[in-house]
mmCIF file of C-alpha atoms in Angstrom:
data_model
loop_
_atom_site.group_PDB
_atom_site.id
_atom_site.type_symbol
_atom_site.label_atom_id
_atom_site.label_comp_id
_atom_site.label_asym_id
_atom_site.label_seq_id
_atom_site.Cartn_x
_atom_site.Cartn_y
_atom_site.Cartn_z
ATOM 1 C CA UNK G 1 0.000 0.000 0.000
ATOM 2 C CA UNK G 2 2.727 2.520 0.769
ATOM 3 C CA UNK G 3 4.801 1.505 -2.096
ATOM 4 C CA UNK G 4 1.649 1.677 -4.178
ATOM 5 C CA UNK G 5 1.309 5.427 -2.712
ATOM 6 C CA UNK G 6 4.697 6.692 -3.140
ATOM 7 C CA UNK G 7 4.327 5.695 -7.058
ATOM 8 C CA UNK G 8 0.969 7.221 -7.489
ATOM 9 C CA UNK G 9 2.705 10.544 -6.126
ATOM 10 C CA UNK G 10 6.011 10.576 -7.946
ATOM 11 C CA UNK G 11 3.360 10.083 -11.096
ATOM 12 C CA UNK G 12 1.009 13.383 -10.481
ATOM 13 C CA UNK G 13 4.625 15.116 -9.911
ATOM 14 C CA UNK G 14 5.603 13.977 -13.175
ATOM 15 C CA UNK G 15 4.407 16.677 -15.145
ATOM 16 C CA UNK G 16 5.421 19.220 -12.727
ATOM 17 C CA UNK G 17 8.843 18.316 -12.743
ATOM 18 C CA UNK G 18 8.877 18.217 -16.780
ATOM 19 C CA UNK G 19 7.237 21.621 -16.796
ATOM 20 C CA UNK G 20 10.058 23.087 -14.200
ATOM 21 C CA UNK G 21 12.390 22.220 -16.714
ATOM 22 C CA UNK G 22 10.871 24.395 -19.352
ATOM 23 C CA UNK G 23 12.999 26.969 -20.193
ATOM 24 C CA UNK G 24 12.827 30.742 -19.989
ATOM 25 C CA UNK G 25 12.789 33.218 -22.783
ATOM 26 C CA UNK G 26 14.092 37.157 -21.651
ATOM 27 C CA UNK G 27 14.021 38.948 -25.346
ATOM 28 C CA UNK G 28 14.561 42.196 -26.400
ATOM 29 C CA UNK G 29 14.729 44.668 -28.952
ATOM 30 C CA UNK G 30 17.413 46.958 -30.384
ATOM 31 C CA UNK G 31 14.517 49.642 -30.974
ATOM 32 C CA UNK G 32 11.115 49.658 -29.220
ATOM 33 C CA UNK G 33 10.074 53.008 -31.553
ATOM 34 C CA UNK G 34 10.996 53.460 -35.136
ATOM 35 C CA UNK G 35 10.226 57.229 -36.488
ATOM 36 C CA UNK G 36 8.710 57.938 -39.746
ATOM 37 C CA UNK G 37 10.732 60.819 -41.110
ATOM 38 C CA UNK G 38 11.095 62.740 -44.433
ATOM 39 C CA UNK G 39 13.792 60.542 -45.999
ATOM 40 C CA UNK G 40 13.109 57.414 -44.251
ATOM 41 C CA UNK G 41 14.368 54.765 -46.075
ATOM 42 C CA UNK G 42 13.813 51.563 -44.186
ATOM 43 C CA UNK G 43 15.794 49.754 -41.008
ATOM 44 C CA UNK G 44 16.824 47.201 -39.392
ATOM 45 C CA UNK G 45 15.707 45.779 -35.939
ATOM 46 C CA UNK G 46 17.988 43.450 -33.335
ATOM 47 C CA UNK G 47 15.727 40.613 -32.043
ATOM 48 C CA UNK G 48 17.807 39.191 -29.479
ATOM 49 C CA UNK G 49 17.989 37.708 -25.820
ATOM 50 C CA UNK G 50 18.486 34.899 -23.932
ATOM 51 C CA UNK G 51 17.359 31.267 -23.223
ATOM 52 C CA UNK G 52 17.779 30.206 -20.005
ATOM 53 C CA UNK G 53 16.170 27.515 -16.910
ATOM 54 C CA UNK G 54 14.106 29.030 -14.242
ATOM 55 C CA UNK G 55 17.061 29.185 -11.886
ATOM 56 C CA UNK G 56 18.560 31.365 -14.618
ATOM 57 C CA UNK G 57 21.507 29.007 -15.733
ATOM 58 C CA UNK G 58 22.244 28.107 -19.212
ATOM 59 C CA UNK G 59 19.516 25.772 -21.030
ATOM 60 C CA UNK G 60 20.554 22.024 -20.572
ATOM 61 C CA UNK G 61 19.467 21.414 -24.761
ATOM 62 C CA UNK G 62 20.031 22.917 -27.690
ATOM 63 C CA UNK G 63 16.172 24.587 -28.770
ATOM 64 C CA UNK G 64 14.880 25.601 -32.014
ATOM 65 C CA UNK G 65 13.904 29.935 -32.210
ATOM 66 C CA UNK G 66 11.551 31.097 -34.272
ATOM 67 C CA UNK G 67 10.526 34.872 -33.839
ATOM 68 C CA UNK G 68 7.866 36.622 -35.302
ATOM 69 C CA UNK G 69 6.861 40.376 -35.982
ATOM 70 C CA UNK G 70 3.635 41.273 -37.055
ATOM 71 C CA UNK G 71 1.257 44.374 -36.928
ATOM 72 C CA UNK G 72 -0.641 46.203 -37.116
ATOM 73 C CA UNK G 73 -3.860 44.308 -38.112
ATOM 74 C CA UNK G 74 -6.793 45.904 -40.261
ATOM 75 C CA UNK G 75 -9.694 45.090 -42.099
ATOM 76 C CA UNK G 76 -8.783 45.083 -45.988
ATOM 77 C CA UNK G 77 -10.989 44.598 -49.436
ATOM 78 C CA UNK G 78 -9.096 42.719 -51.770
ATOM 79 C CA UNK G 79 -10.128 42.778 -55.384
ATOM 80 C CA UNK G 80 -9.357 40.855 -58.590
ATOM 81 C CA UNK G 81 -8.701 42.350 -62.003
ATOM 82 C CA UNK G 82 -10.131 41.083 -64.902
ATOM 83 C CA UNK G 83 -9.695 41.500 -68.432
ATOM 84 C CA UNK G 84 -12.510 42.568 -70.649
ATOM 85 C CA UNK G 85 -12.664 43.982 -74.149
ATOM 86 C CA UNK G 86 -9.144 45.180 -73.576
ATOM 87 C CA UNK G 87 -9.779 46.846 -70.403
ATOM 88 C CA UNK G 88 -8.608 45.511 -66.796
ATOM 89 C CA UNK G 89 -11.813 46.219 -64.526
ATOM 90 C CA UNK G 90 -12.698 45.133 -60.638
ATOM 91 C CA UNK G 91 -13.774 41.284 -60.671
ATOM 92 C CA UNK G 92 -14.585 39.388 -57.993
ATOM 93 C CA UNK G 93 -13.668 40.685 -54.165
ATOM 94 C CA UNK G 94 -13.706 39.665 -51.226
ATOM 95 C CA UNK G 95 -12.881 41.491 -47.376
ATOM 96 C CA UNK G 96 -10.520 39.996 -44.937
ATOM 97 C CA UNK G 97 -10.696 40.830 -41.202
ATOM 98 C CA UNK G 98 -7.564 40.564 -39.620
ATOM 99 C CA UNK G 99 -4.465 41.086 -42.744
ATOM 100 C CA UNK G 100 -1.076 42.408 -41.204
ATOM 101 C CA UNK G 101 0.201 45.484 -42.718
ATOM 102 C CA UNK G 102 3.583 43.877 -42.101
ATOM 103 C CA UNK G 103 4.752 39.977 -40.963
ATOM 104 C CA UNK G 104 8.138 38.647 -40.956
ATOM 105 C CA UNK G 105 9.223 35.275 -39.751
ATOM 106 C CA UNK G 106 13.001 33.867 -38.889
ATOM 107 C CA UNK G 107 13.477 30.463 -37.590
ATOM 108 C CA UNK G 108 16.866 28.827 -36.825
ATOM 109 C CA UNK G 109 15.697 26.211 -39.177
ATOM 110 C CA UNK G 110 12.918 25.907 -42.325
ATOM 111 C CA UNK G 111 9.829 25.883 -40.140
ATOM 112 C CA UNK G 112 8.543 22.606 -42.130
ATOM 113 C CA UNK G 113 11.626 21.011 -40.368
ATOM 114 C CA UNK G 114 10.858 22.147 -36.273
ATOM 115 C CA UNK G 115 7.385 21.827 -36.675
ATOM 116 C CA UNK G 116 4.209 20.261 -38.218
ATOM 117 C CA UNK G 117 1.563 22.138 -40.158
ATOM 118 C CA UNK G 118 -1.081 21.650 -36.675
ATOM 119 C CA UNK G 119 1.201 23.468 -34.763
ATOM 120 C CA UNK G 120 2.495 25.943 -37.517
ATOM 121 C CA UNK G 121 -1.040 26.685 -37.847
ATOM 122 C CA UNK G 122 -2.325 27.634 -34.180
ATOM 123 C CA UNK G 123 1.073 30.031 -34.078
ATOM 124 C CA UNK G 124 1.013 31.569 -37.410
ATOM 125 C CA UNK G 125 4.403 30.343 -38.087
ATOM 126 C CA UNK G 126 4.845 31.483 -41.500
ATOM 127 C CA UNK G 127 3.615 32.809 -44.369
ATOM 128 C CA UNK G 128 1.114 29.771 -45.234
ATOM 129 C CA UNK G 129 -0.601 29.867 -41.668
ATOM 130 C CA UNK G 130 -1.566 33.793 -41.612
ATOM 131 C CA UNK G 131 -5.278 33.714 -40.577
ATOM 132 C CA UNK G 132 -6.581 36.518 -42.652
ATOM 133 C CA UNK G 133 -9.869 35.424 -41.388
ATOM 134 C CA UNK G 134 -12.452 36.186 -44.326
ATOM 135 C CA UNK G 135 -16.054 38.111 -44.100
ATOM 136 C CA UNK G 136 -18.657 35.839 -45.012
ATOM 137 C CA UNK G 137 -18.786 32.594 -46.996
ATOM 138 C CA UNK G 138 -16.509 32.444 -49.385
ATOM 139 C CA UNK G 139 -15.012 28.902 -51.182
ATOM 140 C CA UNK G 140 -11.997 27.531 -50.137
ATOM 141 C CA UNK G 141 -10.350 27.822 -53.307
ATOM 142 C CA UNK G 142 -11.148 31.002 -54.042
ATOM 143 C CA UNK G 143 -9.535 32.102 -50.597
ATOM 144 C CA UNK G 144 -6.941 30.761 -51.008
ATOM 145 C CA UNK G 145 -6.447 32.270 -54.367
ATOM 146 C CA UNK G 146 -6.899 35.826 -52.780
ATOM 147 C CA UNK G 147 -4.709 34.969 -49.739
ATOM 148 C CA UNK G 148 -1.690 34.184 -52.128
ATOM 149 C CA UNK G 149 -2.163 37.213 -54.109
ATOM 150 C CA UNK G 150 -2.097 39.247 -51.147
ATOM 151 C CA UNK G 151 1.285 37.699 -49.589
ATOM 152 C CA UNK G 152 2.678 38.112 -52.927
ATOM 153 C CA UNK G 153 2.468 41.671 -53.488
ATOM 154 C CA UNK G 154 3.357 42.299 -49.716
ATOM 155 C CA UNK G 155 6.395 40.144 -50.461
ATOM 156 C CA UNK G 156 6.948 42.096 -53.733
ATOM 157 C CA UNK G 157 6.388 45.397 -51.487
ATOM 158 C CA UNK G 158 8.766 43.927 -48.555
ATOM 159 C CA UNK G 159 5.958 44.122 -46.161
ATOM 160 C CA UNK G 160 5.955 40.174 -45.733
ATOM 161 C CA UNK G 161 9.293 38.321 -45.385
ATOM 162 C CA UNK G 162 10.001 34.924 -44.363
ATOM 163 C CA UNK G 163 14.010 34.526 -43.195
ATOM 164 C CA UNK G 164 14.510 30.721 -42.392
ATOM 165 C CA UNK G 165 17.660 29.640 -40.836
ATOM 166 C CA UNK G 166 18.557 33.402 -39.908
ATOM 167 C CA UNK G 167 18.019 33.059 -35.913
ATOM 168 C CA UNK G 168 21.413 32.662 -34.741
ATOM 169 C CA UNK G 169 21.988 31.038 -31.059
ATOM 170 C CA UNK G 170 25.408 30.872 -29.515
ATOM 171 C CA UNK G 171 25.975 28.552 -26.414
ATOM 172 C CA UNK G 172 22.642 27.594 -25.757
ATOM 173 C CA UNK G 173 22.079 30.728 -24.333
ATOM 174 C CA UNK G 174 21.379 33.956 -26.726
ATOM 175 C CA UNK G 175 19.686 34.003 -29.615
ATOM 176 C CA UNK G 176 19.809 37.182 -32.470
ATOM 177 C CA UNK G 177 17.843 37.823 -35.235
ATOM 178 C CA UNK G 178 17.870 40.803 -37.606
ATOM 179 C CA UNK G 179 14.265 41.747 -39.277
ATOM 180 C CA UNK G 180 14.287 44.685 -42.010
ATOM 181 C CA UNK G 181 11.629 47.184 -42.275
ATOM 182 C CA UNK G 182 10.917 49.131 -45.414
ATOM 183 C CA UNK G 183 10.365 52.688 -45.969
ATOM 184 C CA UNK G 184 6.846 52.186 -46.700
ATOM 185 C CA UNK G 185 6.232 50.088 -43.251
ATOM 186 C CA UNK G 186 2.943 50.525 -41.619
ATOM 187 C CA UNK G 187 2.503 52.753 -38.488
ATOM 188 C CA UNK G 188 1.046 51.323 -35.200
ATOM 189 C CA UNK G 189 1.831 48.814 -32.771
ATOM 190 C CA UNK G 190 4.097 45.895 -33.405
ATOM 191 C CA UNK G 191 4.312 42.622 -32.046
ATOM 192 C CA UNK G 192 7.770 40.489 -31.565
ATOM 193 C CA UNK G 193 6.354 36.730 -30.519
ATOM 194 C CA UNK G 194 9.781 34.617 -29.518
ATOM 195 C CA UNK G 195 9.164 31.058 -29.607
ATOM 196 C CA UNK G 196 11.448 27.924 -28.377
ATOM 197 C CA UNK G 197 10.675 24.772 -29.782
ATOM 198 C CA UNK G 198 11.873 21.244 -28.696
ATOM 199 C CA UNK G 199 10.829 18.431 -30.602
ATOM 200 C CA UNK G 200 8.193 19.596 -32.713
ATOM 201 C CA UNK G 201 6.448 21.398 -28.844
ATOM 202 C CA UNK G 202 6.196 25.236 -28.326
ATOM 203 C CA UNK G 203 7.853 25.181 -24.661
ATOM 204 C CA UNK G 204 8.247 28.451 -23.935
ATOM 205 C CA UNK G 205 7.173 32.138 -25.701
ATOM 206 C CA UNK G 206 7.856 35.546 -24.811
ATOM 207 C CA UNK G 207 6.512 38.464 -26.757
ATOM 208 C CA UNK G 208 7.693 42.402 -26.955
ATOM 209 C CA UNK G 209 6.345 45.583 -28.397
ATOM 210 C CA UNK G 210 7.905 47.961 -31.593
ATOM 211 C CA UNK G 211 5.721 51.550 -32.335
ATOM 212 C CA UNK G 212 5.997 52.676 -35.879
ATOM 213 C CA UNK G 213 5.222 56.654 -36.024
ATOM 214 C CA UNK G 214 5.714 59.056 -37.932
ATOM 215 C CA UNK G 215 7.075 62.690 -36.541
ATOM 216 C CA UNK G 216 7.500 65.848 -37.951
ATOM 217 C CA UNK G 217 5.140 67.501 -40.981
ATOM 218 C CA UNK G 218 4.206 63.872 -41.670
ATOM 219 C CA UNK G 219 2.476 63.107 -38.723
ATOM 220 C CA UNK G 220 0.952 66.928 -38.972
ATOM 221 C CA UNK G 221 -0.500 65.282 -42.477
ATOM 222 C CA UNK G 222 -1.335 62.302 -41.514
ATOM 223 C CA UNK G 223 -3.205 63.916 -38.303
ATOM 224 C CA UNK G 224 -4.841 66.160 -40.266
ATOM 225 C CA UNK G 225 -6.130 63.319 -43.004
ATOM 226 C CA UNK G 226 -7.732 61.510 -40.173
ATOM 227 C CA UNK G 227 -9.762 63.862 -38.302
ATOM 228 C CA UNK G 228 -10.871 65.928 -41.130
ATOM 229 C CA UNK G 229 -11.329 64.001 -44.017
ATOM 230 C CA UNK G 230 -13.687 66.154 -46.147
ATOM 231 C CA UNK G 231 -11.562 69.521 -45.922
ATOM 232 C CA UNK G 232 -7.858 67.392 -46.391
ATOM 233 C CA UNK G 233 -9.586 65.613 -50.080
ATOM 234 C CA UNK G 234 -10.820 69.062 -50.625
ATOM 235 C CA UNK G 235 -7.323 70.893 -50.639
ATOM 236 C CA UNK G 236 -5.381 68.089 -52.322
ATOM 237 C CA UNK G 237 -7.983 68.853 -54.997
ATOM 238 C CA UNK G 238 -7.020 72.492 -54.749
ATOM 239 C CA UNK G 239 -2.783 72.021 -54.554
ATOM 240 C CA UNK G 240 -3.691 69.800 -57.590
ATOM 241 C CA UNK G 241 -5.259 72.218 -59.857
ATOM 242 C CA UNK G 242 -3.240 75.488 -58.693
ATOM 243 C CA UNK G 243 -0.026 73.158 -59.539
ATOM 244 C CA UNK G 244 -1.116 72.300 -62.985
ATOM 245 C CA UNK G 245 -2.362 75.459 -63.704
ATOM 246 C CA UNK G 246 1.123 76.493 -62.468
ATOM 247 C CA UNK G 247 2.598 74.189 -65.243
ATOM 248 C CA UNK G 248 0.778 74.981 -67.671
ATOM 249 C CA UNK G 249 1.928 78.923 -67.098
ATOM 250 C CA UNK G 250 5.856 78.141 -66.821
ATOM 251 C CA UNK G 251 5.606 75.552 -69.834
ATOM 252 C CA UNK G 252 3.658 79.241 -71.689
ATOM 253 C CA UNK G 253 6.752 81.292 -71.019
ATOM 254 C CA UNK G 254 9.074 79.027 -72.310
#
């Protein structure tokens, strides 16, 4: 009876004791605010920090890193082109509820090699796995068809990015990862998702925060676009026709 006991309680302190060895991810970022000034033309960002066991020694195993960045997420129309009589008009459409304005992924290995599609799928680990989550029915072929065009002209614009086998880990201990960011980046909040994988398992995460803003007369614009609409359509209208009445003076004197 007491033997039996004693085994019954080393088993329900079985997981316990496998989750205390879990290790510990402490990231960080080489900026946590990127400005949008005139003459931005794109930068780079330090993903880095360190893996390490509760007690804060060195990991015991080597783990697989992926990171993620991702943000901000909007609502976005997507719509085809079509061909007809010689002229490319709107097709079919359809509206997507949660599209990044910007994802990149880096792994320390292809993610098809440190984990299955299940689990690539519930972390959105990679460019396949976004969940763009659709408005309304829609058939699964033609999703699909829209979802690929949009990742290919954000991977054509630089906005999406995958960068397998780019996490670099020294000692067991840090990891780095460098993630660009075009000029035409997105501004809003940014999230960094660090992930350690063992054996196919997400066993630890950590996640961080980048703002993109913009400062100076293009935030003023940008401001001013946003809270009044009407009257900021109205005078791009009016710069428009004063400069190509301008134009057409200066082109007159020549």
């Amino acid at each position: 009876m007491r033997r039996w006991l004693v085994a019954t309680l080393a088993l329900l302190a079985l997981p316990l004791l496998t989750a205390a060895r879990d290790p510990i991810l402490v990231p960080e970022i080489s900026q946590h605010e990127v400005d949008l000034q005139q003459g931005f033309t794109g930068t780079e960002l330090l993903l880095f920090g360190a893996i390490l066991t509760p007690e804060g020694s060195r990991a015991a195993q080597d783990y697989d890193i992926v990171v993620v960045l991702k943000g901000p997420t909007q609502s976005i129309v997507l719509r085809e082109k079509q061909k007809v009589a010689g002229v490319w008009v709107n097709a079919a459409s359809t509206e997507l509820r949660s599209a990044p304005g910007y994802y990149a992924v880096a792994s320390t290995r292809p993610i098809a090699q440190i984990v299955d599609d299940k689990t690539a799928a519930i972390y959105e680990l990679g460019l396949k796995w976004l969940q763009l989550s659709p408005i309304g029915a829609i058939d699964p072929e033609e999703q699909a068809r829209f979802a690929a065009g949009l990742v290919d002209l954000n991977q054509r614009n630089g906005l999406y990015r995958e960068e397998e086998g780019s996490v670099k880990v020294s000692e067991q201990v840090l990891y780095q990862a460098r993630i660009g960011l075009p000029s035409r980046v997105p501004t809003g909040i940014y999230t960094a998702e660090t992930f350690a994988i063992s054996k196919g398992k997400v066993v630890a995460s950590a996640s961080s925060q980048v703002e993109v803003r913009k400062l100076g007369i293009e935030r003023a614009i940008a401001n001013f676009s946003e809270n009044y609409g009407f009257a900021y359509g109205l005078l791009a209208v009016l710069v428009s026709v004063a400069m190509g009445w301008l134009a057409g003076r200066l082109f007159a004197l020549i």
